[in-house]
PDB file of C-alpha atoms and ligand atoms in Angstrom:
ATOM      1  CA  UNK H 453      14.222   5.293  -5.602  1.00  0.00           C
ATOM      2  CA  UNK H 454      15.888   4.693  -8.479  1.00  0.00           C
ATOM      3  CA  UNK H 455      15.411   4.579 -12.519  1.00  0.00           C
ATOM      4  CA  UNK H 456      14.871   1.043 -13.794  1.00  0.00           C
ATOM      5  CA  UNK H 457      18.566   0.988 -15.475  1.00  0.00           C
ATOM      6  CA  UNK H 458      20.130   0.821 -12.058  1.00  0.00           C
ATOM      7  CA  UNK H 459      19.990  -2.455 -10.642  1.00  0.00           C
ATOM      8  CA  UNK H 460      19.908  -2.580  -6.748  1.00  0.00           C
ATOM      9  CA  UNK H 461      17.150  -4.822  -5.320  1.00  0.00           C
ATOM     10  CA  UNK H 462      14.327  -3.954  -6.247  1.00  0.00           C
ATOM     11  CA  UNK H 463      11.071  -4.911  -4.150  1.00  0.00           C
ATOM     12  CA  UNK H 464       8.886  -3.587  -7.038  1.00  0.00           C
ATOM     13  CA  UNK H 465      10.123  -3.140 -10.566  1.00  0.00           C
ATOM     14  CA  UNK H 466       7.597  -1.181 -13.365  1.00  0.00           C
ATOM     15  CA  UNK H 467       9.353  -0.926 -16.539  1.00  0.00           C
ATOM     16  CA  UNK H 468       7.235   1.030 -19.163  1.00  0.00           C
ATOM     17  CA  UNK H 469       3.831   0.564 -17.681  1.00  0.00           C
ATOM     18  CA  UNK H 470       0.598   1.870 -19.262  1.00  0.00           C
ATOM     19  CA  UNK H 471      -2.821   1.003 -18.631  1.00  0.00           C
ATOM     20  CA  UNK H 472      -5.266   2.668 -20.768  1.00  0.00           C
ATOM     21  CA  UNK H 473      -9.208   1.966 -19.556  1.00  0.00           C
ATOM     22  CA  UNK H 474     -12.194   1.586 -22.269  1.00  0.00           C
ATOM     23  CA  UNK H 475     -11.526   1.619 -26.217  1.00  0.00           C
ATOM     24  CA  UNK H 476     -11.523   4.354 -28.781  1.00  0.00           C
ATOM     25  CA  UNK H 477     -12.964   7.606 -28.617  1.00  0.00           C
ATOM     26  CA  UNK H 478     -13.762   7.135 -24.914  1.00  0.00           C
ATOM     27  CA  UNK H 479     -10.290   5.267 -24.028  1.00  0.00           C
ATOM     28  CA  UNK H 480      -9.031   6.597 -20.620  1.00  0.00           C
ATOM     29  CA  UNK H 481      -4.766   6.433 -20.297  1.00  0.00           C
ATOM     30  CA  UNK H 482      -4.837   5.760 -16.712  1.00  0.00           C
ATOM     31  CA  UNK H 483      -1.117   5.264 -16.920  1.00  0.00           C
ATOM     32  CA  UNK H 484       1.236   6.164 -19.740  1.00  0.00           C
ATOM     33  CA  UNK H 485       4.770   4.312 -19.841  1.00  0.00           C
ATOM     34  CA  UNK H 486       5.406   4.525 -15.678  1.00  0.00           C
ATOM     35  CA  UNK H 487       8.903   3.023 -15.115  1.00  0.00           C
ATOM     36  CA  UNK H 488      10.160   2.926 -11.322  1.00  0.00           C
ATOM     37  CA  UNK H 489      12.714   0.737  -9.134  1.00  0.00           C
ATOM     38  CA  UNK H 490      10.928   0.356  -5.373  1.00  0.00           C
ATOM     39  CA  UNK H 491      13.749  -0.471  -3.488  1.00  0.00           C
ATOM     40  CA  UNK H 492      13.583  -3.252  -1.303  1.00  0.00           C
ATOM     41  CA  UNK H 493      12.863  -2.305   2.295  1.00  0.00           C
ATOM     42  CA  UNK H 494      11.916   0.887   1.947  1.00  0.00           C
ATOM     43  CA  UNK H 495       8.612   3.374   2.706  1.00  0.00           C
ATOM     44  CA  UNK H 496       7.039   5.230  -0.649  1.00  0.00           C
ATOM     45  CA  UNK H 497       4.518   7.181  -1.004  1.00  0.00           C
ATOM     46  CA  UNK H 498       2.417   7.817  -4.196  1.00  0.00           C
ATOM     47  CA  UNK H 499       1.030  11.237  -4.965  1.00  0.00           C
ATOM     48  CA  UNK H 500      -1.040  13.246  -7.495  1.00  0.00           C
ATOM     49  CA  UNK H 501      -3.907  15.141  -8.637  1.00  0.00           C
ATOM     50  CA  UNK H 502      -7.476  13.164  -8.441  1.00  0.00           C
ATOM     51  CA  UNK H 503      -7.695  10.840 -11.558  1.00  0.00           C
ATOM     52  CA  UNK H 504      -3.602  10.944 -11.557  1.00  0.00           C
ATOM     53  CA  UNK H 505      -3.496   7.234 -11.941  1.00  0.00           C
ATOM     54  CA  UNK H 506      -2.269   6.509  -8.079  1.00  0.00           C
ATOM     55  CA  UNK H 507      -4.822   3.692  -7.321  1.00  0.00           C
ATOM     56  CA  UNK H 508      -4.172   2.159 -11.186  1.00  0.00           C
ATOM     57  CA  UNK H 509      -0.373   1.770 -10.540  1.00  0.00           C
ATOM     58  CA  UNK H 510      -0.894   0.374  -6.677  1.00  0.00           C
ATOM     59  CA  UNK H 511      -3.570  -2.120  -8.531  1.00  0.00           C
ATOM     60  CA  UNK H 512      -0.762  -2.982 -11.503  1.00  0.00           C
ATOM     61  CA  UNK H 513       2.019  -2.991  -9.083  1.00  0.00           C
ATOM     62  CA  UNK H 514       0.170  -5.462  -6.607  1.00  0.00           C
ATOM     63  CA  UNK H 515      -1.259  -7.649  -9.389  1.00  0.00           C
ATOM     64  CA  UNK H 516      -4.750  -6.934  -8.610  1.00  0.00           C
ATOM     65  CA  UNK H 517      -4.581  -5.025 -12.359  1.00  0.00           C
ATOM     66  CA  UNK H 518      -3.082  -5.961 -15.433  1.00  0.00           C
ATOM     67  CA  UNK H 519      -1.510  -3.455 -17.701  1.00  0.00           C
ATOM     68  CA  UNK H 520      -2.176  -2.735 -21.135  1.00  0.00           C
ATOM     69  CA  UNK H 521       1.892  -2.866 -22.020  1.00  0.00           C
ATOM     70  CA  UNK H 522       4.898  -3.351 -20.155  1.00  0.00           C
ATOM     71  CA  UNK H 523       6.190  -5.612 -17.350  1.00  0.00           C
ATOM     72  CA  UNK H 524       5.456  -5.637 -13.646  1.00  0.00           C
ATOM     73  CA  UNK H 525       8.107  -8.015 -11.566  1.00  0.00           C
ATOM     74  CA  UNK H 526       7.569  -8.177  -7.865  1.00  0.00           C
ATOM     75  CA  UNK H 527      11.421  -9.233  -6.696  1.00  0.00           C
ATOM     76  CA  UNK H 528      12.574 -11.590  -9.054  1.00  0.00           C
ATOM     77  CA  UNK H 529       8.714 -12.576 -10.208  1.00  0.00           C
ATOM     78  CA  UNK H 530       7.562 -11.459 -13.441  1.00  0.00           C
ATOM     79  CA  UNK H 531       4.174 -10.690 -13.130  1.00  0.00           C
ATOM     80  CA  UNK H 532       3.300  -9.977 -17.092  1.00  0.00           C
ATOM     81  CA  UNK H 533       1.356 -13.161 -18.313  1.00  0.00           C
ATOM     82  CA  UNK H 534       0.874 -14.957 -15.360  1.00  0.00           C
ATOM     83  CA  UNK H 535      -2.513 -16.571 -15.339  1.00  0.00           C
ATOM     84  CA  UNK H 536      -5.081 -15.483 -12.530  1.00  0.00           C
ATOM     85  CA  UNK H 537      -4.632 -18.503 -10.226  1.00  0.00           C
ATOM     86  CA  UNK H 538      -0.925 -17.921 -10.224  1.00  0.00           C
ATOM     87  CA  UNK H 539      -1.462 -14.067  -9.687  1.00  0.00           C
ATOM     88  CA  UNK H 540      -3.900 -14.991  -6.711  1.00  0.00           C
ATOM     89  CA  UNK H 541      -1.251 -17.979  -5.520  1.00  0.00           C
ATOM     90  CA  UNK H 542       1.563 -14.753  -5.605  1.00  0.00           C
ATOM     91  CA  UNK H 543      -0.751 -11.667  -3.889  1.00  0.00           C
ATOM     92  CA  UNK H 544      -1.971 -14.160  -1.075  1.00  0.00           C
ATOM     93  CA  UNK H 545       1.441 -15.228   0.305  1.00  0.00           C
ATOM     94  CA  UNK H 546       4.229 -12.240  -0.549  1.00  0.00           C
ATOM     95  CA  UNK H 547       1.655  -9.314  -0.893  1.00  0.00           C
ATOM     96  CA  UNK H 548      -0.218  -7.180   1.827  1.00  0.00           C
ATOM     97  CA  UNK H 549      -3.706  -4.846   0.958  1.00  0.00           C
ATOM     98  CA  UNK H 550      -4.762  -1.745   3.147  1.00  0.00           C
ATOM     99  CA  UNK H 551      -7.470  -0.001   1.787  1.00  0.00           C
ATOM    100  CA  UNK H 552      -9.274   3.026   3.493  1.00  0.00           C
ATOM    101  CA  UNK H 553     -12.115   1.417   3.962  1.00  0.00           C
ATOM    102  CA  UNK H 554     -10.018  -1.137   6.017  1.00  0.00           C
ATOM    103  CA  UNK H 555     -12.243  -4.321   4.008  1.00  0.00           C
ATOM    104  CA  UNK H 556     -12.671  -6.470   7.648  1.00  0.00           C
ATOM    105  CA  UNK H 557     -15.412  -9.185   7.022  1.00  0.00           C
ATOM    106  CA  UNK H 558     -17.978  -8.003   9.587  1.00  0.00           C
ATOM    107  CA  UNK H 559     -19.314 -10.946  10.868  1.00  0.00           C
ATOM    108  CA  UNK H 560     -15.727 -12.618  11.765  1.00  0.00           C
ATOM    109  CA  UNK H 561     -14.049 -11.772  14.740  1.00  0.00           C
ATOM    110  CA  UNK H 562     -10.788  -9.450  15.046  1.00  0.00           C
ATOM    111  CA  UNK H 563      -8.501 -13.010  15.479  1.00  0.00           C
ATOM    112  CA  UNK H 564     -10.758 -14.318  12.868  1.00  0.00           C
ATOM    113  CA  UNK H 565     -10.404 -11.473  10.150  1.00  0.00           C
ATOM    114  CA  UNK H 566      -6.024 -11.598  10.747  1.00  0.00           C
ATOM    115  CA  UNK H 567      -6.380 -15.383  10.347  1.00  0.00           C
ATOM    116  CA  UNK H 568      -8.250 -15.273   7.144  1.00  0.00           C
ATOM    117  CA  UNK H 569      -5.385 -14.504   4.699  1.00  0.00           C
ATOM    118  CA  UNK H 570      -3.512 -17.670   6.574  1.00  0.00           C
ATOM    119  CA  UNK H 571      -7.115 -19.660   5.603  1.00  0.00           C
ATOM    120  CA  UNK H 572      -7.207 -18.637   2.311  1.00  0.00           C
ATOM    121  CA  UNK H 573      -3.367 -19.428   1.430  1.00  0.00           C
ATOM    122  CA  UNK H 574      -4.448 -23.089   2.682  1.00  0.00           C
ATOM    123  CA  UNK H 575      -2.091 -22.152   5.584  1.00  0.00           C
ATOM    124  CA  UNK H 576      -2.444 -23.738   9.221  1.00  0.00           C
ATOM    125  CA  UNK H 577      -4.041 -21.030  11.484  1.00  0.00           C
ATOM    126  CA  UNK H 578      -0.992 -19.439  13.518  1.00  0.00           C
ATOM    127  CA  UNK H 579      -2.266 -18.722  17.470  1.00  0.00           C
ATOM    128  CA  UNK H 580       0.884 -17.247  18.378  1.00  0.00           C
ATOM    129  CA  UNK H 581       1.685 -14.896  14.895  1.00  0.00           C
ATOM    130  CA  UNK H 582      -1.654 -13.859  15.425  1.00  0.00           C
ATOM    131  CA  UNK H 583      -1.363 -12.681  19.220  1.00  0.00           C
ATOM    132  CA  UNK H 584       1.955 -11.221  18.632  1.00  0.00           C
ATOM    133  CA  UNK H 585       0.681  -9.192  15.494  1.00  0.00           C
ATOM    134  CA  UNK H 586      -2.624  -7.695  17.803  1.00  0.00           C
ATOM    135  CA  UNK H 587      -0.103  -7.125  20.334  1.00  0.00           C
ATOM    136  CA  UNK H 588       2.161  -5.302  17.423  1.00  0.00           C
ATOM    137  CA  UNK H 589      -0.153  -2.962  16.202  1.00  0.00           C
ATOM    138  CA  UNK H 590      -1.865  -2.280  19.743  1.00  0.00           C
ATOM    139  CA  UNK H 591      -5.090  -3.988  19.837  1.00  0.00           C
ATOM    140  CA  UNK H 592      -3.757  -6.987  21.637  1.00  0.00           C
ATOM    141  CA  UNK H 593      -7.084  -6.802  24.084  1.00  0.00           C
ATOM    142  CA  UNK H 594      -9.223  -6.908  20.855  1.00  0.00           C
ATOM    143  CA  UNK H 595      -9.244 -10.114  19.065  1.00  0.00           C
ATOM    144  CA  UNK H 596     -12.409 -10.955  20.772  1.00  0.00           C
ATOM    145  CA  UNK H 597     -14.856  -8.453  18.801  1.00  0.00           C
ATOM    146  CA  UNK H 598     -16.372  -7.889  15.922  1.00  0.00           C
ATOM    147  CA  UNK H 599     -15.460  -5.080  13.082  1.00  0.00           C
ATOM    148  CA  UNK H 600     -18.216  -3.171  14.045  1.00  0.00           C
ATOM    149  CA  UNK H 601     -17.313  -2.835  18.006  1.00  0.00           C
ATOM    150  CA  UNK H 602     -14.078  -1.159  16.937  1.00  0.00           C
ATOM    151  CA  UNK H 603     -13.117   2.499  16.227  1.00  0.00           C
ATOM    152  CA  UNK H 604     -11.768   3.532  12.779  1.00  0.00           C
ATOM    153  CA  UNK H 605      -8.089   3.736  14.504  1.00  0.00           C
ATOM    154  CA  UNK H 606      -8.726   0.026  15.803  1.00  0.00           C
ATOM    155  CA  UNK H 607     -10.180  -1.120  13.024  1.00  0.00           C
ATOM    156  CA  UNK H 608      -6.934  -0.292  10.387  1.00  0.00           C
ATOM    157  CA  UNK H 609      -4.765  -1.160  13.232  1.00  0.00           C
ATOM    158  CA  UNK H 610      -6.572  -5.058  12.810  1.00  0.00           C
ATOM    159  CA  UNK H 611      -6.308  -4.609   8.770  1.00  0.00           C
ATOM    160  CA  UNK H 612      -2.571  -3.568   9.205  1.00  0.00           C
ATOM    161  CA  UNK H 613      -2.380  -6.868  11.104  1.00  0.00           C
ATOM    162  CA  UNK H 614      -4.131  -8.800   8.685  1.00  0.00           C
ATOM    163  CA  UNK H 615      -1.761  -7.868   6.111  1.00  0.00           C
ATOM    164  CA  UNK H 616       0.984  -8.836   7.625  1.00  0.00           C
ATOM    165  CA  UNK H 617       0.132 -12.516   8.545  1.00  0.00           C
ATOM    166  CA  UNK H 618       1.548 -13.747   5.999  1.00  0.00           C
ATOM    167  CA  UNK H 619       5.275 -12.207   6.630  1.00  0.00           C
ATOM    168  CA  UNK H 620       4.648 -10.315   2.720  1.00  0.00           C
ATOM    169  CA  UNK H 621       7.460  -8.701   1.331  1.00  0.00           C
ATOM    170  CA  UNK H 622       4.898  -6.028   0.438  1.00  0.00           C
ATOM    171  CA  UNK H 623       2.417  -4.149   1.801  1.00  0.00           C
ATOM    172  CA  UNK H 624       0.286  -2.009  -0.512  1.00  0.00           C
ATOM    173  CA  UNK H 625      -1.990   0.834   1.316  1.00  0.00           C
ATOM    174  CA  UNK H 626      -4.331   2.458  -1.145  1.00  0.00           C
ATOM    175  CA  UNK H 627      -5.185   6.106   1.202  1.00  0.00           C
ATOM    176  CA  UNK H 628      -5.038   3.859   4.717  1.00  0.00           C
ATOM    177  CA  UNK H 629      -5.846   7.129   7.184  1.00  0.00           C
ATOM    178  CA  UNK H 630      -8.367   8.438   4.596  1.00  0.00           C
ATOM    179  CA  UNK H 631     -11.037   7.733   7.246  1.00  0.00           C
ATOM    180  CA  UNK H 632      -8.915   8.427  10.503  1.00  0.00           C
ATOM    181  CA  UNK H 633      -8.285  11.705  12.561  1.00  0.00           C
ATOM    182  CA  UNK H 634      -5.228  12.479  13.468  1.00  0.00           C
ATOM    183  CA  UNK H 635      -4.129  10.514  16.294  1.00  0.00           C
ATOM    184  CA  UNK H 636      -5.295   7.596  14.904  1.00  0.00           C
ATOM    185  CA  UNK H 637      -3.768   8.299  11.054  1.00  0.00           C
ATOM    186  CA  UNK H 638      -0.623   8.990  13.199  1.00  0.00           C
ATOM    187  CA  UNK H 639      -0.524   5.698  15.032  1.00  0.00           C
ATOM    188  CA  UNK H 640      -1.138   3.993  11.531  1.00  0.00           C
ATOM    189  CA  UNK H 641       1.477   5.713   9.775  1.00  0.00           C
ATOM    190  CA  UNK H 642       3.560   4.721  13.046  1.00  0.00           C
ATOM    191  CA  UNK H 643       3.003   0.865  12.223  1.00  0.00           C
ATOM    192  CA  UNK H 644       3.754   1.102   8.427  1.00  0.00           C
ATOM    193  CA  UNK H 645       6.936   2.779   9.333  1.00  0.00           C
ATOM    194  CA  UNK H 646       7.897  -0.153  11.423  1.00  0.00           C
ATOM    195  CA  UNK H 647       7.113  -2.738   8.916  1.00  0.00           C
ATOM    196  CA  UNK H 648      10.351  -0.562   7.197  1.00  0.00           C
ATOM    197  CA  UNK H 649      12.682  -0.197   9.592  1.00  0.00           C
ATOM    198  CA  UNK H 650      11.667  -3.246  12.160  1.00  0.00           C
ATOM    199  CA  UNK H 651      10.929  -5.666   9.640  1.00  0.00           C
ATOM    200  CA  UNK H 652      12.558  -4.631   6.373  1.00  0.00           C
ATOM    201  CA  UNK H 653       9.243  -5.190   4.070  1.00  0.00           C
ATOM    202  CA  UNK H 654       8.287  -2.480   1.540  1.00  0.00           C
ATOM    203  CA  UNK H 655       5.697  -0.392   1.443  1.00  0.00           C
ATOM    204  CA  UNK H 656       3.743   1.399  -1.141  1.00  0.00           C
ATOM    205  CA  UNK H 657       1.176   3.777   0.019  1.00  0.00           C
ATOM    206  CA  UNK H 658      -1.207   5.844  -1.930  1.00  0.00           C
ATOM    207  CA  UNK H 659      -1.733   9.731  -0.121  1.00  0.00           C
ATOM    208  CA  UNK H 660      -3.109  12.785  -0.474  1.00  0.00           C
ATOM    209  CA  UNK H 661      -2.277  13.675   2.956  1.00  0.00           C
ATOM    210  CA  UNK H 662       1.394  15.097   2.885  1.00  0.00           C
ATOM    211  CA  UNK H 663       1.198  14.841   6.542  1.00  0.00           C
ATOM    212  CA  UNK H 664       1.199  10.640   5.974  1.00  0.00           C
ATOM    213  CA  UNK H 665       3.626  11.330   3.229  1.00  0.00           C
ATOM    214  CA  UNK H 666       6.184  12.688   5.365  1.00  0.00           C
ATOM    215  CA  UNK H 667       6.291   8.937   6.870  1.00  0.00           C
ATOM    216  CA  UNK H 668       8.090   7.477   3.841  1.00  0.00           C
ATOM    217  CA  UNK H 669      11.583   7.837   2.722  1.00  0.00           C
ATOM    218  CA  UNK H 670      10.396   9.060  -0.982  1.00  0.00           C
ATOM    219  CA  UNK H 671       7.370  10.748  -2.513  1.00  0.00           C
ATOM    220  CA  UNK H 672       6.508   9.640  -5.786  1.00  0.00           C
ATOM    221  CA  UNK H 673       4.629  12.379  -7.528  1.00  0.00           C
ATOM    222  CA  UNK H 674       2.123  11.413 -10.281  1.00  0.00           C
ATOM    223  CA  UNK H 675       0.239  13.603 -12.892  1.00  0.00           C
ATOM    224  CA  UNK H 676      -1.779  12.335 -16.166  1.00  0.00           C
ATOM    225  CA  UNK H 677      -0.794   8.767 -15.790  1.00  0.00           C
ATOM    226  CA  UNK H 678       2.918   9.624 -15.712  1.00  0.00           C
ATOM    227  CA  UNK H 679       5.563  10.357 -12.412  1.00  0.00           C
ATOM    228  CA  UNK H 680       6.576  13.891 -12.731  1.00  0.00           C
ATOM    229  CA  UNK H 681       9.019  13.951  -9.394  1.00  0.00           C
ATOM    230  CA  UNK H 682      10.389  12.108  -6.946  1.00  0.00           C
ATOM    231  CA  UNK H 683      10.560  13.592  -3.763  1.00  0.00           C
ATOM    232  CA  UNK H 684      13.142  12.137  -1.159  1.00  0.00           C
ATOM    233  CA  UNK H 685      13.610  12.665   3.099  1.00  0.00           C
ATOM    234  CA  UNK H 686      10.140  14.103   2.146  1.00  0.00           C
ATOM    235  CA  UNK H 687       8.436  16.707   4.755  1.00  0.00           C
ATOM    236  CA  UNK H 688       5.059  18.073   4.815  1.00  0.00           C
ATOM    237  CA  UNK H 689       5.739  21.284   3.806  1.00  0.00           C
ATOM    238  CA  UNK H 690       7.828  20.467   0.918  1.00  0.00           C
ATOM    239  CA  UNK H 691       5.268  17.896  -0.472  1.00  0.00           C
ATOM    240  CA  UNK H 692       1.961  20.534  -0.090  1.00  0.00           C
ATOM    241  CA  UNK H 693       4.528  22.774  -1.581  1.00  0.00           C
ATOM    242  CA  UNK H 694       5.099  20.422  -4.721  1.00  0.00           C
ATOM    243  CA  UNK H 695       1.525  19.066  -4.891  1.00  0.00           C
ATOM    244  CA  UNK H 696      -0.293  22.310  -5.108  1.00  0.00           C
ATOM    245  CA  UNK H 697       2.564  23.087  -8.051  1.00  0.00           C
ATOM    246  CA  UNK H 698       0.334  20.217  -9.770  1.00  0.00           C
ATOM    247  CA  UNK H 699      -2.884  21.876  -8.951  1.00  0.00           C
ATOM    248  CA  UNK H 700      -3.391  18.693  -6.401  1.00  0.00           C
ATOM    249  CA  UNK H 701      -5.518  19.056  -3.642  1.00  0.00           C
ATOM    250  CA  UNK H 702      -3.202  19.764  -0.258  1.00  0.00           C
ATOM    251  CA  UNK H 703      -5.080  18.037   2.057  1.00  0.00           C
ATOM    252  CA  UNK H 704      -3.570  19.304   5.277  1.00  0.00           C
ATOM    253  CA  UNK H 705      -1.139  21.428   3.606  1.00  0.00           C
ATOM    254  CA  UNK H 706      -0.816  24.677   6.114  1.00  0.00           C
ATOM    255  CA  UNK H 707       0.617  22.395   9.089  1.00  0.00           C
ATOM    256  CA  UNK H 708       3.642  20.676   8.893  1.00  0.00           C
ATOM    257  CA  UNK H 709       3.452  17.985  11.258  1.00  0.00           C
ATOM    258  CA  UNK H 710       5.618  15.616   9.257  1.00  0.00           C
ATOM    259  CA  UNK H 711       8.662  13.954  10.657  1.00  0.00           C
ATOM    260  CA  UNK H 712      11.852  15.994  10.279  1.00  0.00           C
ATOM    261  CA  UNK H 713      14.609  14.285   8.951  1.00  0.00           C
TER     262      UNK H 713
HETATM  263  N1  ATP K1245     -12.056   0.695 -14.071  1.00  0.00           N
HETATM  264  C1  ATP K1245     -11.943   1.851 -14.726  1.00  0.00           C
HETATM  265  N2  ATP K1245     -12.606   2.083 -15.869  1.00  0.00           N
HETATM  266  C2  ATP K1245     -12.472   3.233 -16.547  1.00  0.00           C
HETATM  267  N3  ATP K1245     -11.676   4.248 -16.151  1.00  0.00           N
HETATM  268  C3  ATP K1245     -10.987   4.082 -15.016  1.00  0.00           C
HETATM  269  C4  ATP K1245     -11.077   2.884 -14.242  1.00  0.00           C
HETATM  270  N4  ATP K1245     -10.273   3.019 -13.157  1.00  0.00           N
HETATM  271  C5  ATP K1245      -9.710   4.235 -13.251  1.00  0.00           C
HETATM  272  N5  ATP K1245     -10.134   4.879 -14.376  1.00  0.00           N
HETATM  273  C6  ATP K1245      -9.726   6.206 -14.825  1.00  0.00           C
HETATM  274  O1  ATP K1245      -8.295   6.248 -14.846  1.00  0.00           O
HETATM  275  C7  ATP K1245      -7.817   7.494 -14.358  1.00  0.00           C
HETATM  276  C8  ATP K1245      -6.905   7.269 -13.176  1.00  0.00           C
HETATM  277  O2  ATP K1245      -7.670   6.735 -12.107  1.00  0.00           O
HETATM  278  P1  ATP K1245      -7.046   6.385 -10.676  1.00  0.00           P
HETATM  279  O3  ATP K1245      -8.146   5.852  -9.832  1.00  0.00           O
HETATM  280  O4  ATP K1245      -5.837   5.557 -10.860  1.00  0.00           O
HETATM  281  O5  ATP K1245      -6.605   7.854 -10.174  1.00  0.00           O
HETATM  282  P2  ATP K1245      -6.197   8.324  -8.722  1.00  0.00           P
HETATM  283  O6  ATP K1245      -5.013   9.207  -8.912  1.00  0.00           O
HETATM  284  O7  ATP K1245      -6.050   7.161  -7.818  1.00  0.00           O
HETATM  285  O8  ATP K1245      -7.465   9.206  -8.342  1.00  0.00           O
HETATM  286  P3  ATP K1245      -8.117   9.579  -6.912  1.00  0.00           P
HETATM  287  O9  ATP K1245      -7.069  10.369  -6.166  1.00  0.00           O
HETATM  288  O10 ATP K1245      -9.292  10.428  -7.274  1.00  0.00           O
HETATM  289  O11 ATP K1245      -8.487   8.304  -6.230  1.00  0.00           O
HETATM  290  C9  ATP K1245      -9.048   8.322 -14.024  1.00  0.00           C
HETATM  291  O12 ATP K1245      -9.328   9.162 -15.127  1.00  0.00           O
HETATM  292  C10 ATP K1245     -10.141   7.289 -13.844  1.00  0.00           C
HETATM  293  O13 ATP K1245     -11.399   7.809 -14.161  1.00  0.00           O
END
């Protein structure tokens, strides 16, 4: 992680980024001038108090918001001022989503909901990318069912997949093993770390599990719409230690079952 005046490749690039919500009196800053360098192929993790503005800057940094000032470029993209069709054009073919609440379309089947990103691109339907990427994230026997006639574990294991049909050079998770135990968070966690270091995309996770922060090769540590600290080689320990500094909630704080490094 760097500050914007370096200039190594950068994956993501915020440079002075606020978003404030509402008007006037009742105007929320959700972000206040956020300015970061993700470096291409690497794992981060974004942490913070509730209401820290981690879920505003995944939305700005994945075009799915728009900021209220300052510029967004996703590699050498600008994203500031693109029009919504290009913006939908850019997140469908470079950009992967996982949200806790893993977003299959229930009445599609697995092979069905990891083909739909291809569909919607206008793309042909890949047989092969799509066995190899249930095979990939362990579900290979799968493809067959519907949402509903797979575990929590299985289920983010097919979202993980669907994300990464289209080869994106980004993969944004907003709280991915929110709804998992801990196997299952652990095999998830397992996957985005092999996007990193197997397939050299990025990845940009929202936590407030240290445990799943310990996965990525930097912590970035939010508070009031601003990043506070960096955190890099992060363990569990260290980040529970640093997030209950902020008064955040430390989720699974007392073990430290991160990675050591
Ligand atoms: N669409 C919206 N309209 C108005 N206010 C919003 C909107 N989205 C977010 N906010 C406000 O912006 C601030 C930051 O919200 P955000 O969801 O980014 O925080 P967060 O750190 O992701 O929180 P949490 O950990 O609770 O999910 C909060 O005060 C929130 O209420």
């Amino acid at each position: 992680m760097t500050t914007s005046t370096d200039a190594p490749a950068a994956a993501v690039r915020l440079s002075e980024v606020a978003r404030t919500y509402g008007r006037g009196p009742a105007a929320v800053q959700a972000l206040r001038t956020v300015s970061v360098d993700i470096p291409d192929g690497s794992f981060t993790a974004v942490m913070g108090p509730s209401g820290s503005g981690k879920s505003t800057l995944l939305q700005c940094a994945a075009g799915l918001d728009t900021p209220t000032s300052g510029s967004v470029r996703l590699g050498d993209t600008e994203l500031t001022g693109m029009d919504e069709n290009a913006l939908t054009r850019l997140r469908r073919g470079r950009v992967g989503f996982v949200f806790q609440a893993y977003n299959l379309v229930p009445s599609l089947t697995v092979r069905q909901n990891v083909g739909l990103p291809l569909r919607l691109a206008g793309r042909r339907e890949d047989r092969a990318r799509i066995d190899s990427l249930l095979e990939k994230v362990g579900i290979a026997g799968k493809g067959w069912l519907r949402p509903a006639q797979l575990s929590g574990g299985e289920a983010q294991r097919a979202a993980v997949a669907r994300a990464l049909i289209t080869a994106p050079d980004v993969v944004f998770a907003d709280e991915p093993t929110g709804a998992l135990d801990t196997v299952s968070a652990a095999g998830v966690l397992e996957l985005l770390r092999r996007c990193v270091d197997d397939a050299h995309q990025t990845v940009v996770m929202v936590t407030h599990d240290p445990v799943a922060a310990s996965y990525a090769d930097a912590v970035l540590l939010l508070a009031d719409g601003m990043i506070v600290d960096e955190l890099v080689a992060p363990t569990a320990a260290r980040v529970a230690e640093r997030l209950s500094a902020l008064g955040g909630r430390p989720g699974t704080a007392g073990r430290d079952g991160g990675r050591s490094r």
